CSV table of C-alpha atoms in Angstrom, one decimal:
chain,number,residue,atom,x,y,z
A,29,UNK,CA,89.0,-18.2,59.0
A,30,UNK,CA,86.3,-20.9,58.9
A,31,UNK,CA,83.7,-18.3,59.4
A,32,UNK,CA,85.0,-16.4,56.4
A,33,UNK,CA,85.1,-19.5,54.3
A,34,UNK,CA,81.5,-20.3,55.1
A,35,UNK,CA,80.5,-16.8,54.1
A,36,UNK,CA,82.4,-17.2,50.8
A,37,UNK,CA,80.4,-20.4,50.1
A,38,UNK,CA,77.0,-18.8,51.0
A,39,UNK,CA,77.7,-15.7,48.9
A,40,UNK,CA,77.4,-17.8,45.7
A,41,UNK,CA,73.8,-18.5,46.3
A,42,UNK,CA,73.0,-14.8,46.7
A,43,UNK,CA,74.9,-13.6,43.6
A,44,UNK,CA,74.8,-16.3,41.0
A,45,UNK,CA,71.3,-17.6,39.8
A,46,UNK,CA,73.1,-20.4,37.8
A,47,UNK,CA,73.8,-22.5,40.9
A,48,UNK,CA,71.3,-25.3,41.6
A,49,UNK,CA,73.0,-27.6,44.0
A,50,UNK,CA,75.8,-27.7,46.5
A,51,UNK,CA,77.7,-30.2,44.5
A,52,UNK,CA,78.2,-27.6,41.8
A,53,UNK,CA,80.4,-25.6,44.2
A,54,UNK,CA,83.0,-28.3,44.1
A,55,UNK,CA,83.2,-28.6,40.3
A,56,UNK,CA,82.1,-25.3,38.7
A,57,UNK,CA,83.3,-22.4,40.8
A,58,UNK,CA,87.1,-22.1,40.6
A,59,UNK,CA,86.8,-18.5,41.9
A,60,UNK,CA,85.3,-19.7,45.2
A,61,UNK,CA,88.0,-22.2,45.7
A,62,UNK,CA,90.7,-19.7,44.8
A,63,UNK,CA,89.4,-17.4,47.5
A,64,UNK,CA,89.2,-20.3,50.0
A,65,UNK,CA,92.8,-21.3,49.2
A,66,UNK,CA,93.8,-17.7,49.6
A,67,UNK,CA,92.3,-17.6,53.1
A,68,UNK,CA,94.4,-20.5,54.1
A,69,UNK,CA,97.6,-19.2,52.4
A,70,UNK,CA,97.1,-15.7,53.9
A,71,UNK,CA,96.9,-17.2,57.4
A,72,UNK,CA,100.2,-18.9,56.9
A,73,UNK,CA,101.7,-15.7,55.3
A,74,UNK,CA,100.6,-13.6,58.3
A,75,UNK,CA,102.3,-16.2,60.6
A,76,UNK,CA,105.5,-15.6,58.7
A,77,UNK,CA,105.5,-18.9,56.8
A,78,UNK,CA,105.9,-17.1,53.4
A,79,UNK,CA,107.3,-20.0,51.4
A,80,UNK,CA,104.5,-22.4,52.3
A,81,UNK,CA,101.9,-19.7,51.6
A,82,UNK,CA,103.4,-19.0,48.1
A,83,UNK,CA,103.5,-22.8,47.4
A,84,UNK,CA,99.9,-23.2,48.5
A,85,UNK,CA,98.7,-20.5,46.1
A,86,UNK,CA,101.0,-21.8,43.3
A,87,UNK,CA,99.2,-25.2,43.5
A,88,UNK,CA,95.8,-23.4,43.7
A,89,UNK,CA,96.7,-21.5,40.5
A,90,UNK,CA,97.3,-24.8,38.7
A,91,UNK,CA,93.8,-26.0,39.5
A,92,UNK,CA,91.9,-22.7,39.3
A,93,UNK,CA,93.9,-20.6,36.8
A,94,UNK,CA,93.5,-17.7,39.2
A,95,UNK,CA,96.6,-16.0,40.6
A,96,UNK,CA,96.2,-14.4,44.0
A,97,UNK,CA,99.2,-13.3,46.0
A,98,UNK,CA,98.9,-14.6,49.6
A,99,UNK,CA,99.9,-11.2,51.0
A,100,UNK,CA,96.9,-9.5,49.3
A,101,UNK,CA,94.1,-8.3,51.6
A,102,UNK,CA,90.7,-9.6,50.6
A,103,UNK,CA,87.5,-8.8,52.6
A,104,UNK,CA,84.4,-10.8,53.3
A,105,UNK,CA,82.0,-12.3,50.8
A,106,UNK,CA,84.2,-11.6,47.8
A,107,UNK,CA,82.9,-13.4,44.8
A,108,UNK,CA,85.1,-14.2,41.8
A,109,UNK,CA,82.6,-15.4,39.1
A,110,UNK,CA,83.9,-17.8,36.5
A,111,UNK,CA,87.4,-16.4,37.5
A,112,UNK,CA,89.6,-17.8,34.7
A,113,UNK,CA,92.6,-15.4,34.3
A,114,UNK,CA,92.0,-13.3,37.4
A,115,UNK,CA,95.2,-11.8,38.9
A,116,UNK,CA,95.4,-10.0,42.3
A,117,UNK,CA,98.7,-8.5,43.3
A,118,UNK,CA,100.6,-8.6,46.5
A,119,UNK,CA,99.6,-5.2,47.9
A,120,UNK,CA,96.1,-5.2,46.5
A,121,UNK,CA,93.2,-4.5,49.0
A,122,UNK,CA,89.8,-5.8,48.2
A,123,UNK,CA,86.8,-4.8,50.4
A,124,UNK,CA,83.7,-6.6,51.4
A,125,UNK,CA,81.0,-7.8,48.9
A,126,UNK,CA,83.1,-7.2,45.8
A,127,UNK,CA,82.3,-9.0,42.6
A,128,UNK,CA,85.1,-9.8,40.2
A,129,UNK,CA,84.6,-11.4,36.8
A,130,UNK,CA,87.0,-13.4,34.6
A,131,UNK,CA,90.1,-11.9,33.2
A,132,UNK,CA,90.4,-9.1,35.7
A,133,UNK,CA,93.8,-7.8,36.8
A,134,UNK,CA,94.5,-5.9,39.9
A,135,UNK,CA,98.1,-5.1,39.0
A,136,UNK,CA,101.0,-2.9,39.8
A,137,UNK,CA,102.8,-0.4,37.6
A,138,UNK,CA,105.9,0.1,39.8
A,139,UNK,CA,108.9,-1.9,40.8
A,140,UNK,CA,109.4,0.1,44.0
A,141,UNK,CA,108.5,-1.6,47.3
A,142,UNK,CA,105.4,-0.5,49.2
A,143,UNK,CA,101.8,-0.1,48.1
A,144,UNK,CA,101.7,-0.5,44.3
A,145,UNK,CA,98.4,-2.3,43.7
A,146,UNK,CA,94.9,-0.9,43.7
A,147,UNK,CA,92.4,-0.6,46.6
A,148,UNK,CA,88.9,-1.8,45.8
A,149,UNK,CA,86.4,-0.6,48.3
A,150,UNK,CA,83.3,-2.5,49.3
A,151,UNK,CA,80.4,-3.2,46.9
A,152,UNK,CA,82.5,-2.7,43.7
A,153,UNK,CA,81.7,-4.7,40.6
A,154,UNK,CA,84.6,-5.2,38.1
A,155,UNK,CA,83.6,-6.4,34.7
A,156,UNK,CA,85.2,-9.2,32.7
A,157,UNK,CA,88.7,-8.4,31.3
A,158,UNK,CA,89.1,-5.1,33.2
A,159,UNK,CA,92.6,-4.0,34.2
A,160,UNK,CA,92.9,-1.9,37.4
A,161,UNK,CA,96.5,-0.7,37.6
A,162,UNK,CA,98.6,1.1,40.2
A,163,UNK,CA,98.1,2.4,43.7
A,164,UNK,CA,94.6,3.8,43.0
A,165,UNK,CA,91.3,3.6,44.8
A,166,UNK,CA,88.0,2.4,43.3
A,167,UNK,CA,85.3,3.9,45.5
A,168,UNK,CA,82.6,1.9,47.2
A,169,UNK,CA,79.6,0.7,45.1
A,170,UNK,CA,81.3,1.7,41.9
A,171,UNK,CA,81.2,-0.3,38.6
A,172,UNK,CA,84.1,-0.9,36.2
A,173,UNK,CA,83.0,-1.8,32.7
A,174,UNK,CA,84.2,-4.9,30.9
A,175,UNK,CA,87.7,-4.6,29.2
A,176,UNK,CA,88.3,-1.1,30.7
A,177,UNK,CA,91.8,-0.1,31.7
A,178,UNK,CA,91.7,2.0,34.9
A,179,UNK,CA,94.8,4.0,35.8
A,180,UNK,CA,93.2,6.7,37.9
A,181,UNK,CA,91.1,6.6,41.1
A,182,UNK,CA,87.3,6.3,40.7
A,183,UNK,CA,85.0,8.1,43.2
A,184,UNK,CA,82.3,6.2,45.1
A,185,UNK,CA,79.0,5.4,43.4
A,186,UNK,CA,80.5,5.8,40.0
A,187,UNK,CA,80.8,4.0,36.7
A,188,UNK,CA,84.1,3.9,34.8
A,189,UNK,CA,84.4,2.6,31.2
A,190,UNK,CA,86.9,2.8,28.3
A,191,UNK,CA,90.6,2.8,27.6
A,192,UNK,CA,91.8,4.6,29.6
A,193,UNK,CA,88.7,4.4,31.8
A,194,UNK,CA,86.7,7.6,32.4
A,195,UNK,CA,84.0,8.2,34.9
A,196,UNK,CA,80.6,8.6,33.3
A,197,UNK,CA,77.2,9.7,34.7
A,198,UNK,CA,75.0,9.3,31.7
A,199,UNK,CA,73.5,5.8,31.4
A,200,UNK,CA,74.6,4.7,34.9
A,201,UNK,CA,72.7,1.7,36.2
A,202,UNK,CA,73.2,0.8,39.8
A,203,UNK,CA,72.2,-2.9,39.4
A,204,UNK,CA,75.4,-5.0,39.9
A,205,UNK,CA,74.6,-7.3,37.0
A,206,UNK,CA,73.5,-4.7,34.4
A,207,UNK,CA,76.7,-5.1,32.3
A,208,UNK,CA,74.6,-4.4,29.1
A,209,UNK,CA,73.5,-0.9,30.3
A,210,UNK,CA,76.9,0.7,30.4
A,211,UNK,CA,77.2,3.9,28.2
A,212,UNK,CA,79.1,3.6,24.9
A,213,UNK,CA,81.5,6.6,25.0
A,214,UNK,CA,82.9,6.0,21.5
A,215,UNK,CA,79.4,5.8,20.0
A,216,UNK,CA,78.3,9.1,21.5
A,217,UNK,CA,81.5,10.8,20.4
A,218,UNK,CA,81.1,9.6,16.8
A,219,UNK,CA,77.4,10.7,16.8
A,220,UNK,CA,78.5,14.1,17.9
A,221,UNK,CA,81.2,14.3,15.1
A,222,UNK,CA,78.7,13.2,12.5
A,223,UNK,CA,76.2,15.8,13.5
A,224,UNK,CA,78.9,18.4,13.6
A,225,UNK,CA,80.0,17.6,10.1
A,226,UNK,CA,76.4,17.7,8.9
A,227,UNK,CA,76.0,21.3,10.3
A,228,UNK,CA,79.3,22.4,8.6
A,229,UNK,CA,78.1,20.9,5.2
A,230,UNK,CA,74.8,22.8,5.6
A,231,UNK,CA,76.7,26.0,6.2
A,232,UNK,CA,78.9,25.5,3.1
A,233,UNK,CA,75.8,25.1,0.9
A,234,UNK,CA,76.0,26.4,-2.6
A,235,UNK,CA,78.9,28.8,-1.8
A,236,UNK,CA,81.5,26.1,-2.0
A,237,UNK,CA,80.4,23.6,-4.6
A,238,UNK,CA,84.0,22.4,-5.2
A,239,UNK,CA,84.2,21.2,-1.6
A,240,UNK,CA,80.9,19.4,-1.9
A,241,UNK,CA,82.2,17.7,-5.0
A,242,UNK,CA,85.3,16.5,-3.0
A,243,UNK,CA,82.9,15.3,-0.4
A,244,UNK,CA,81.0,13.3,-3.0
A,245,UNK,CA,84.2,11.6,-4.2
A,246,UNK,CA,85.1,10.7,-0.6
A,247,UNK,CA,81.7,9.1,-0.2
A,248,UNK,CA,82.2,7.0,-3.3
A,249,UNK,CA,85.6,5.8,-2.0
A,250,UNK,CA,84.1,5.0,1.4
A,251,UNK,CA,81.2,3.1,-0.2
A,252,UNK,CA,83.6,1.1,-2.3
A,253,UNK,CA,85.6,0.2,0.8
A,254,UNK,CA,82.4,-1.0,2.6
A,255,UNK,CA,81.5,-3.2,-0.3
A,256,UNK,CA,84.9,-4.7,-0.4
A,257,UNK,CA,84.6,-5.6,3.3
A,258,UNK,CA,81.3,-7.5,2.6
A,259,UNK,CA,82.8,-9.7,-0.1
């Protein structure tokens, strides 16, 4: 357990350029302390001292604002960056070298006993505010975009974004910290629709002037709406 805790502390220096001194670990990294407290509570839980383990994590939650069930399985060098609002459920499994940002939930969608929380394989990065729900698997070295809601398994070496999240290949960047390079699915969809409408308008041409007149009126209504929003 001590070896794991030392690895947890060292992993901060490799994955967060904001740290400049060891003293900062004690005051500015609630995610690190939540994982360390989990290591201790999990040891008690596996020894059958469940109440003490739950109490330990309850106190930890008060100080870190991170809720980790002591029965969860968390691998080596897991880094919860910032960490406020992170929730990791009882049957969740988190692999090695996983990075989790603030507001992430690894939650369940069933009241039935058994495995009901997600499995996060090694090397995964989960963006801020993402919700990974149910007994699904996020494949190794995958990336979950910020605020995505994942309800289906994600294959290895993939990027999933959106609500509900979908696996995308266009625009994928394998750098763990490249949160600004995730593809915008909604933008691409709207661009497609606008181009499609333009093609249809061109085909109508002079043959359907009454439709073009209706389109002009709609444009005026839309422009008036935009002007009212700016006031």
